[in-house]
Amino acid sequence: YKKNPLYEYDYIVVPNKADGSTNAEKIRSIIINHAIQGWRLITMYSNELGKSSMGISVGNIGGATNCTMCEDIMIFERCIKGGE
């Protein structure tokens, strides 16, 4: 039998900017730095986090607040032992 190579995995979570846009500069920097260390990006996805808070309502003032925060998750892989 031939043995399969052994891989290790790493993930990085990058929150979106305050205006809700993707932090492309930070993502690019992470990909370049990981590539230099032998990692390859195998998948990336956005995770949308909902957030609700209840407040005290007096008359028509106050009440519940809803907002959404997003983050981008990058998953990297690198081979740490070749197949035999």
N, CA and C of each residue as an Amber inpcrd file, in Angstrom:
protein
   252
   0.8230000  -1.1900000   0.0000000   0.0000000   0.0000000   0.0000000
   0.8650000   1.2510000   0.0000000   0.4080000   2.2370000  -0.7290000
   1.0450000   3.5420000  -0.6880000   0.3560000   4.3750000   0.3850000
   1.1320000   5.0160000   1.2310000   0.5400000   5.8570000   2.2730000
   0.2260000   7.2340000   1.7130000  -0.8840000   7.7820000   2.1580000
  -1.2900000   9.1200000   1.7290000  -0.4310000  10.1830000   2.3970000
  -0.2920000  11.3350000   1.7390000   0.4290000  12.4360000   2.3800000
  -0.3460000  12.9390000   3.6090000   0.3590000  13.6040000   4.5100000
  -0.2460000  14.1550000   5.7240000  -0.3090000  15.6750000   5.5780000
  -1.4890000  16.2290000   5.8490000  -1.7070000  17.6690000   5.7230000
  -2.0630000  18.2710000   7.0820000  -1.7540000  19.5570000   7.2170000
  -2.2350000  20.3030000   8.3710000  -3.0660000  21.4720000   7.8570000
  -3.9500000  21.9590000   8.7170000  -4.8870000  23.0030000   8.3190000
  -4.8430000  24.1690000   9.2980000  -5.1470000  25.3420000   8.7750000
  -5.2010000  26.5480000   9.5880000  -6.3860000  27.3720000   9.0830000
  -6.9950000  28.1250000   9.9700000  -8.0600000  29.0240000   9.5360000
  -7.8440000  30.3940000  10.1390000  -8.2620000  31.3930000   9.4080000
  -8.1480000  32.7860000   9.8240000  -9.5230000  33.4260000   9.6480000
  -9.9560000  34.1780000  10.6610000 -11.2220000  34.9100000  10.5970000
 -10.8940000  36.3990000  10.4720000 -11.4390000  37.0360000   9.4330000
 -11.2070000  38.4580000   9.1880000 -12.5520000  39.1840000   9.2470000
 -12.7730000  39.9900000  10.2940000 -14.0220000  40.7620000  10.3610000
 -14.0770000  41.7860000   9.2260000 -15.2860000  42.0800000   8.7480000
 -15.4480000  43.1250000   7.7360000 -15.1500000  44.4770000   8.3500000
 -14.9200000  45.4570000   7.4910000 -14.6720000  46.8210000   7.9470000
 -15.9310000  47.3830000   8.6080000 -15.7910000  48.5000000   9.2880000
 -16.9120000  49.1250000  10.0070000 -18.0640000  49.4880000   9.0680000
 -17.7520000  49.7910000   7.8000000 -18.8110000  50.1350000   6.8440000
 -19.4500000  48.9030000   6.2060000 -19.0140000  47.7040000   6.6070000
 -19.5890000  46.4680000   6.0980000 -18.8850000  45.8840000   4.8930000
 -17.8980000  46.5880000   4.3640000 -17.1870000  46.0870000   3.1840000
 -16.1110000  45.0680000   3.5880000 -15.7400000  44.2420000   2.6370000
 -14.7050000  43.2320000   2.8570000 -13.3660000  43.9190000   3.0530000
 -12.5840000  43.4200000   4.0000000 -11.2680000  43.9800000   4.2630000
 -10.2520000  43.3330000   3.3140000 -10.3290000  43.7280000   2.0370000
  -9.5370000  43.1010000   0.9720000  -8.0320000  43.2210000   1.2050000
  -7.5830000  44.3510000   1.7260000  -6.1420000  44.5420000   1.9510000
  -5.6170000  43.5340000   2.9750000  -6.3690000  43.3410000   4.0590000
  -5.9480000  42.4050000   5.0980000  -5.9810000  40.9660000   4.5720000
  -7.0260000  40.6270000   3.8170000  -7.1390000  39.2820000   3.2510000
  -5.9700000  39.0010000   2.3140000  -5.6520000  39.9590000   1.4710000
  -4.5210000  39.8070000   0.5290000  -3.2190000  39.5840000   1.2910000
  -2.9950000  40.3660000   2.3260000  -1.7770000  40.2510000   3.1320000
  -1.6780000  38.8620000   3.7910000  -2.7830000  38.3780000   4.3200000
  -2.7970000  37.0550000   4.9690000  -2.4920000  35.9600000   3.9590000
  -3.1040000  36.0420000   2.7800000  -2.8600000  35.0200000   1.7510000
  -1.3940000  35.0120000   1.3340000  -0.8110000  36.1810000   1.1060000
   0.6000000  36.2640000   0.7070000   1.5040000  35.7050000   1.7980000
   1.2820000  36.0950000   3.0640000   2.1180000  35.6060000   4.1650000
   1.9920000  34.0970000   4.3600000   0.7920000  33.5580000   4.2380000
   0.6120000  32.1120000   4.3590000   1.2690000  31.3770000   3.1910000
   1.1630000  31.9300000   1.9800000   1.7790000  31.2980000   0.8090000
   3.2940000  31.2100000   0.9670000   3.9030000  32.2380000   1.5120000
   5.3520000  32.2380000   1.7460000   5.7470000  31.1040000   2.6920000
   4.8460000  30.7520000   3.6220000   5.1110000  29.6800000   4.5930000
   4.6760000  28.3020000   4.0800000   4.2670000  28.2070000   2.8090000
   3.9130000  26.9250000   2.2260000   2.4440000  26.5480000   2.2990000
   1.6000000  27.4530000   2.7630000   0.1670000  27.1900000   2.8480000
  -0.4930000  27.5310000   1.5260000  -1.6040000  26.8610000   1.2370000
  -2.4300000  27.2550000   0.1040000  -3.8680000  27.4350000   0.5870000
  -4.5140000  28.4410000   0.0460000  -5.9020000  28.7220000   0.3950000
  -6.7730000  27.6740000  -0.2910000  -7.5200000  26.8910000   0.5030000
  -8.3560000  25.8630000  -0.1160000  -9.8240000  26.2610000  -0.1790000
 -10.2570000  27.1430000   0.7050000 -11.6260000  27.6580000   0.6240000
 -11.7410000  28.9400000   1.4350000 -12.7470000  29.7100000   1.0790000
 -13.0210000  30.9580000   1.7910000 -14.5200000  31.1980000   1.7160000
 -15.0980000  31.6210000   2.8260000 -16.5300000  31.9090000   2.8190000
 -16.8320000  33.0540000   3.7760000 -17.9870000  33.6620000   3.5810000
 -18.4380000  34.7550000   4.4450000 -19.4480000  34.2100000   5.4410000
 -19.3210000  34.6440000   6.6710000 -20.2180000  34.2450000   7.7400000
 -20.9600000  35.4950000   8.1970000 -22.2730000  35.4740000   8.0530000
 -23.0910000  36.6130000   8.4590000 -23.6370000  36.3480000   9.8500000
 -23.3230000  37.2430000  10.7720000 -23.7420000  37.0950000  12.1600000
 -24.8520000  38.0920000  12.4510000 -26.0040000  37.6050000  12.8360000
 -27.1070000  38.4870000  13.2010000 -27.0070000  38.8750000  14.6600000
 -27.4620000  40.0520000  14.9690000 -27.3770000  40.5300000  16.3420000
 -28.6410000  41.3120000  16.6590000 -29.3040000  40.9450000  17.7260000
 -30.5020000  41.6570000  18.1620000 -30.3250000  42.0770000  19.6130000
 -30.8480000  43.2300000  19.9400000 -30.8310000  43.6530000  21.3360000
 -32.1680000  44.2990000  21.6670000 -32.6110000  44.0600000  22.8610000
 -33.8770000  44.6320000  23.3080000 -33.5710000  45.8480000  24.1700000
 -34.3610000  46.8680000  24.0100000 -34.1840000  48.0700000  24.8160000
 -35.4690000  48.4160000  25.5440000 -35.3910000  49.4180000  26.3780000
 -36.5760000  49.8790000  27.1040000 -37.2870000  50.8960000  26.2190000
 -38.5580000  50.7100000  26.0630000 -39.3400000  51.5940000  25.2150000
 -40.2340000  52.4810000  26.0750000 -40.1200000  53.7680000  25.8710000
 -40.9740000  54.7300000  26.5610000 -41.7230000  55.4930000  25.4730000
 -42.9900000  55.2410000  25.3900000 -43.7730000  55.8600000  24.3120000
 -43.2860000  55.3300000  22.9730000 -42.8950000  56.2110000  22.0770000
 -42.3820000  55.8250000  20.7580000 -40.8650000  55.8960000  20.7030000
 -40.2050000  56.0470000  21.8400000 -38.7490000  56.1710000  21.8800000
 -38.1550000  54.8560000  22.3890000 -37.1060000  54.3840000  21.7540000
 -36.4420000  53.1520000  22.1950000 -36.9810000  51.9460000  21.4660000
 -36.7540000  50.7690000  22.0290000 -37.2230000  49.5350000  21.4150000
 -36.0640000  48.6300000  21.0450000 -36.3320000  47.7020000  20.1330000
 -35.3290000  46.7110000  19.7330000 -34.4350000  47.2470000  18.6230000
 -33.2160000  46.7510000  18.5950000 -32.2490000  47.1150000  17.5670000
 -31.7510000  45.8500000  16.8960000 -31.6670000  45.8570000  15.5950000
 -31.1200000  44.7350000  14.8440000 -29.9530000  45.2310000  14.0050000
 -28.9000000  44.4350000  13.9290000 -27.7860000  44.7640000  13.0620000
 -27.1320000  43.4590000  12.6090000 -26.3590000  43.5410000  11.5710000
 -25.6760000  42.3740000  11.0420000 -24.1860000  42.6570000  10.9690000
 -23.3970000  41.7090000  11.3970000 -21.9470000  41.7960000  11.2820000
 -21.5070000  40.6310000  10.4020000 -20.5110000  40.8500000   9.5800000
 -20.0130000  39.7890000   8.7110000 -18.5300000  39.5930000   8.9540000
 -18.0820000  38.3730000   8.6650000 -16.6690000  38.0510000   8.7490000
 -16.3540000  37.0780000   7.6210000 -15.1200000  37.1150000   7.1700000
 -14.6600000  36.2120000   6.1250000 -13.7420000  35.1790000   6.7620000
 -13.9800000  33.9070000   6.4510000 -13.1840000  32.8110000   7.0060000
 -12.3790000  32.1990000   5.8820000 -11.0680000  32.0980000   6.0980000
 -10.1620000  31.5000000   5.1240000  -9.6110000  30.2110000   5.7120000
  -9.6140000  29.1510000   4.9320000  -9.0620000  27.8760000   5.3810000
  -7.8780000  27.5370000   4.4870000  -6.7460000  27.2800000   5.1380000
  -5.4870000  26.9830000   4.4540000  -5.0730000  25.5380000   4.7040000
  -4.2650000  25.0110000   3.7730000  -3.7670000  23.6400000   3.8800000
  -2.3030000  23.6450000   3.4590000  -1.5100000  22.7740000   4.1170000
  -0.1500000  22.5420000   3.6210000   0.2530000  21.1150000   3.9490000
   1.0480000  20.5610000   3.0830000   1.5160000  19.1880000   3.2330000
   2.6910000  19.1770000   4.2260000   2.6110000  18.3330000   5.2600000
   3.6970000  18.2590000   6.2240000   4.4650000  16.9410000   6.1330000
   3.9290000  15.9850000   5.3460000   4.6400000  14.7350000   5.1120000
   4.1480000  14.1420000   3.7920000   5.0700000  13.9240000   2.8820000
   4.7010000  13.3750000   1.5660000   4.2610000  11.9200000   1.6620000
   3.5620000  11.4720000   0.6410000   3.1340000  10.0820000   0.5780000
   4.3250000   9.1700000   0.3400000   4.1730000   7.9230000   0.7450000
   5.2760000   6.9560000   0.5920000   4.9180000   5.9040000  -0.4320000
